[in-house]
CSV table of C-alpha atoms in Angstrom, one decimal:
chain,number,residue,atom,x,y,z
A,1,VAL,CA,-24.5,99.3,141.6
A,2,TYR,CA,-22.3,101.0,138.9
A,3,ALA,CA,-21.4,97.6,137.4
A,4,ALA,CA,-25.0,96.4,137.2
A,5,GLU,CA,-25.9,99.7,135.4
A,6,LEU,CA,-23.0,99.2,132.9
A,7,SER,CA,-24.2,95.6,132.3
A,8,PHE,CA,-27.7,96.8,131.9
A,9,LYS,CA,-26.6,99.5,129.3
A,10,GLN,CA,-24.7,96.9,127.4
A,11,SER,CA,-27.8,94.7,127.3
A,12,LEU,CA,-29.9,97.6,125.9
A,13,ASP,CA,-27.2,98.2,123.3
A,14,ALA,CA,-27.3,94.6,122.4
A,15,LEU,CA,-31.0,94.7,122.0
A,16,GLN,CA,-30.7,97.6,119.6
A,17,ALA,CA,-28.3,95.5,117.6
A,18,ASN,CA,-30.9,92.7,117.6
A,19,ASN,CA,-28.6,90.3,119.4
A,20,GLY,CA,-31.0,88.5,121.7
A,21,THR,CA,-28.5,86.1,123.3
A,22,GLN,CA,-26.2,88.8,124.3
A,23,THR,CA,-29.1,91.0,125.7
A,24,TYR,CA,-30.3,87.9,127.9
A,25,ASN,CA,-26.8,87.2,129.1
A,26,LEU,CA,-26.1,90.8,130.1
A,27,GLN,CA,-29.3,91.2,131.8
A,28,VAL,CA,-28.6,88.1,133.8
A,29,GLN,CA,-25.3,89.5,134.7
A,30,ALA,CA,-26.9,92.9,135.8
A,31,ILE,CA,-29.4,91.0,137.9
A,32,ARG,CA,-26.7,89.1,139.8
A,33,GLN,CA,-24.7,92.4,140.3
A,34,ASN,CA,-27.7,94.2,141.8
A,35,PRO,CA,-31.0,92.1,142.3
A,36,TYR,CA,-32.9,94.8,143.9
A,37,PHE,CA,-33.7,96.9,141.0
A,38,ALA,CA,-37.1,96.2,139.5
A,39,ARG,CA,-36.3,97.6,136.2
A,40,TYR,CA,-33.6,94.9,135.5
A,41,HIS,CA,-36.2,92.2,136.3
A,42,ARG,CA,-38.9,93.8,134.2
A,43,ALA,CA,-36.6,94.1,131.2
A,44,TYR,CA,-35.4,90.6,131.8
A,45,ALA,CA,-39.1,89.2,131.8
A,46,THR,CA,-39.8,91.1,128.5
A,47,THR,CA,-36.5,89.6,127.0
A,48,ASN,CA,-37.6,85.9,128.1
A,49,LEU,CA,-41.1,86.4,126.6
A,50,ALA,CA,-39.6,87.8,123.3
A,51,LEU,CA,-37.1,84.8,123.0
A,52,ALA,CA,-39.9,82.4,123.9
A,53,ASN,CA,-42.1,83.8,121.1
A,54,ALA,CA,-39.3,83.8,118.6
A,55,LEU,CA,-38.4,80.2,119.3
A,56,ALA,CA,-41.8,79.0,119.2
A,57,GLN,CA,-42.2,80.5,115.7
A,58,SER,CA,-38.9,79.5,114.5
A,59,LYS,CA,-39.9,76.1,113.2
A,60,PRO,CA,-43.2,74.6,111.9
A,61,GLU,CA,-42.4,71.6,114.3
A,62,LEU,CA,-40.5,72.1,117.5
A,63,SER,CA,-38.3,69.4,119.0
A,64,ALA,CA,-38.8,68.2,122.7
A,65,SER,CA,-35.6,70.4,123.4
A,66,ASP,CA,-37.2,73.5,121.8
A,67,ARG,CA,-40.4,72.9,123.7
A,68,GLN,CA,-38.5,72.6,126.9
A,69,ASN,CA,-36.6,75.9,126.3
A,70,VAL,CA,-39.9,77.7,125.4
A,71,THR,CA,-41.4,76.5,128.6
A,72,GLN,CA,-38.4,77.5,130.6
A,73,LEU,CA,-38.4,80.9,129.0
A,74,ILE,CA,-42.0,81.5,129.8
A,75,GLN,CA,-41.6,80.4,133.3
A,76,GLN,CA,-38.6,82.8,133.8
A,77,ALA,CA,-40.7,85.7,132.2
A,78,ILE,CA,-43.3,85.2,134.8
A,79,ARG,CA,-41.0,84.8,137.6
A,80,GLU,CA,-39.1,87.9,136.9
A,81,ALA,CA,-42.2,90.1,136.2
A,82,LYS,CA,-43.4,88.8,139.6
A,83,ILE,CA,-40.2,89.9,141.2
A,84,ALA,CA,-40.4,93.3,139.6
A,85,ALA,CA,-43.9,93.7,141.1
A,86,GLN,CA,-42.8,92.7,144.5
A,87,THR,CA,-39.7,94.9,144.4
A,88,ASN,CA,-41.7,97.9,143.8
A,89,PRO,CA,-45.5,97.3,143.9
A,90,LYS,CA,-46.3,101.0,143.7
A,91,ASP,CA,-44.9,101.2,140.2
A,92,PRO,CA,-47.7,100.4,137.7
A,93,VAL,CA,-45.2,99.6,135.0
A,94,ASN,CA,-44.1,96.5,136.9
A,95,TRP,CA,-47.8,95.3,137.2
A,96,GLU,CA,-48.4,96.2,133.5
A,97,THR,CA,-45.3,94.0,132.6
A,98,LEU,CA,-46.8,91.0,134.5
A,99,ALA,CA,-50.1,91.5,133.0
A,100,ASN,CA,-48.5,91.7,129.4
A,101,VAL,CA,-46.8,88.4,130.1
A,102,TYR,CA,-49.9,86.7,131.1
A,103,ARG,CA,-51.8,88.3,128.3
A,104,ASN,CA,-49.5,86.7,125.6
A,105,LEU,CA,-50.2,83.3,127.4
A,106,ILE,CA,-53.9,83.4,127.3
A,107,ASN,CA,-54.2,80.8,124.4
A,108,VAL,CA,-51.6,78.4,125.7
A,109,ALA,CA,-51.9,78.6,129.6
A,110,GLN,CA,-54.9,77.8,131.5
A,111,GLY,CA,-55.8,80.7,133.9
A,112,ALA,CA,-53.6,83.2,132.2
A,113,ASP,CA,-56.6,85.5,131.4
A,114,ASN,CA,-57.6,85.7,135.1
A,115,TRP,CA,-54.0,86.4,136.0
A,116,ALA,CA,-53.5,89.2,133.3
A,117,ILE,CA,-57.0,90.7,134.5
A,118,ALA,CA,-55.6,90.7,138.2
A,119,ALA,CA,-52.4,92.3,137.3
A,120,TYR,CA,-54.1,94.9,135.2
A,121,ALA,CA,-56.2,95.7,138.4
A,122,GLN,CA,-53.2,96.2,140.4
A,123,ALA,CA,-51.6,98.5,137.7
A,124,ALA,CA,-54.8,100.5,137.6
A,125,GLN,CA,-54.8,100.9,141.3
A,126,ALA,CA,-51.2,102.1,141.0
A,127,ASP,CA,-52.1,104.5,138.4
A,128,PRO,CA,-55.7,105.4,138.7
A,129,LEU,CA,-55.6,108.0,135.9
A,130,SER,CA,-54.0,105.9,133.2
A,131,PRO,CA,-56.5,105.4,130.2
A,132,ARG,CA,-54.1,103.0,128.5
A,133,LEU,CA,-54.3,100.5,131.4
A,134,ARG,CA,-58.1,100.6,131.2
A,135,LEU,CA,-57.9,100.1,127.3
A,136,ASP,CA,-55.6,97.2,127.6
A,137,LEU,CA,-57.7,95.5,130.4
A,138,GLY,CA,-60.6,96.0,128.1
A,139,GLY,CA,-58.7,94.2,125.4
A,140,VAL,CA,-58.3,91.2,127.7
A,141,TYR,CA,-61.9,91.0,128.4
A,142,TYR,CA,-62.8,91.5,124.8
A,143,ALA,CA,-60.5,88.5,123.7
A,144,ILE,CA,-62.1,86.2,126.1
A,145,GLY,CA,-65.6,87.3,125.3
A,146,ARG,CA,-66.5,89.2,128.4
A,147,TYR,CA,-68.0,92.0,126.6
A,148,ASP,CA,-69.7,93.7,129.4
A,149,GLU,CA,-66.5,94.1,131.4
A,150,ALA,CA,-64.7,95.2,128.3
A,151,ILE,CA,-67.4,97.9,127.7
A,152,ARG,CA,-66.8,99.1,131.3
A,153,ALA,CA,-63.2,99.3,130.9
A,154,PHE,CA,-63.2,101.1,127.4
A,155,GLN,CA,-65.9,103.5,129.0
A,156,GLN,CA,-63.4,104.3,131.8
A,157,ALA,CA,-60.7,104.9,129.1
A,158,THR,CA,-62.9,107.4,127.2
A,159,GLU,CA,-63.7,109.0,130.5
A,160,LEU,CA,-60.2,109.5,131.3
A,161,LYS,CA,-59.1,110.6,127.9
A,162,PRO,CA,-62.2,111.9,126.1
A,163,ASP,CA,-60.2,112.8,122.8
A,164,TRP,CA,-58.8,109.1,122.4
A,165,ALA,CA,-60.4,107.7,119.1
A,166,ASN,CA,-58.9,104.2,119.9
A,167,ALA,CA,-60.9,104.0,123.0
A,168,TYR,CA,-64.3,104.8,121.3
A,169,TYR,CA,-63.3,102.5,118.4
A,170,ASN,CA,-62.8,99.5,120.8
A,171,LEU,CA,-65.8,100.5,122.8
A,172,ALA,CA,-67.8,100.3,119.4
A,173,ALA,CA,-66.4,97.0,118.7
A,174,ALA,CA,-67.5,95.5,122.1
A,175,TYR,CA,-70.9,97.0,121.5
A,176,LYS,CA,-71.2,95.3,118.2
A,177,GLN,CA,-70.2,92.0,119.5
A,178,LYS,CA,-73.2,92.3,122.1
A,179,GLY,CA,-75.5,93.2,119.1
A,180,GLU,CA,-76.0,96.8,120.5
A,181,LEU,CA,-75.6,98.5,117.0
A,182,ARG,CA,-76.9,101.9,118.0
A,183,SER,CA,-74.3,102.2,120.7
A,184,ALA,CA,-71.6,100.9,118.3
A,185,LEU,CA,-72.5,103.6,115.7
A,186,ASN,CA,-72.6,106.4,118.1
A,187,ASN,CA,-69.0,105.4,119.4
A,188,LEU,CA,-67.7,104.9,115.8
A,189,THR,CA,-69.2,108.3,114.9
A,190,THR,CA,-67.2,110.0,117.9
A,191,ALA,CA,-64.2,108.0,116.9
A,192,ILE,CA,-64.1,109.3,113.4
A,193,LYS,CA,-64.6,112.9,114.5
A,194,LEU,CA,-61.3,112.5,116.5
A,195,VAL,CA,-59.3,111.1,113.6
A,196,ASP,CA,-57.4,113.2,111.2
A,197,PRO,CA,-59.0,112.5,107.8
A,198,ALA,CA,-55.6,112.4,106.1
A,199,ALA,CA,-54.7,109.3,108.5
A,200,ALA,CA,-54.9,105.7,107.6
A,201,ASP,CA,-57.1,105.2,110.5
A,202,TYR,CA,-59.8,107.4,109.1
A,203,GLN,CA,-60.4,105.1,106.1
A,204,LYS,CA,-60.5,102.1,108.8
C-alpha cells in the first residue's frame, strides 16, 4: 500500500512537471502495486484520455500506428473509469470520471452520448445534492439537441443552487434553442443579477 501511494505521488509530481509519459508509467506501477484503490484507476483513466487527445491533435494526418495508439488509450480510459466505478460505486466522482470519458467521445464513438448520460445519472444518484452534476448532464443533453431534457437538468441545478449564474445562463441557452425567448430572457435577467458587474462574464 505504501509503495503504491509513493508511486502515485510521484505520478502527480510528473503531471505537475508536464511529463505525460512518466505520469502514465508511474500510474501503471501504482495500480500494479495496489489494484484495489479507485483513485488510481480514476487518475489513470484521465491520463489515458488526455494522452489520446494530445496525440490525436499532434499532427494534421495521423499514421496507422498513431490511430491505433489513440484507440488503445481511449479503450484504456473507458476500462479504468469503469473499474473505478465498480471498485467504489458509492463515490460520485468515479461515475463522473466515466461520464467525462464518454462525453469526450460523443463526436467519435456511436452511443457515447447515452453512456455519458447513464454515468451522470449514476453520479447524481450517488450525490443527489450536487448542482454541478445536473449542469454537466444538461450540457450533454444540450450538445446532442435534446433540449427538453437539458432544460430539466439545468432547472434542477438552479433549484439546488439558486445563486448560480452559470445554471441560469445555460437554462436560457436551452430555452433559446427551443424558441422560447421569453423564458430565455427571464433566465438571462436572473443570471446577470447574480454576476459581479466587474467580471468578464457580466459583459457576456
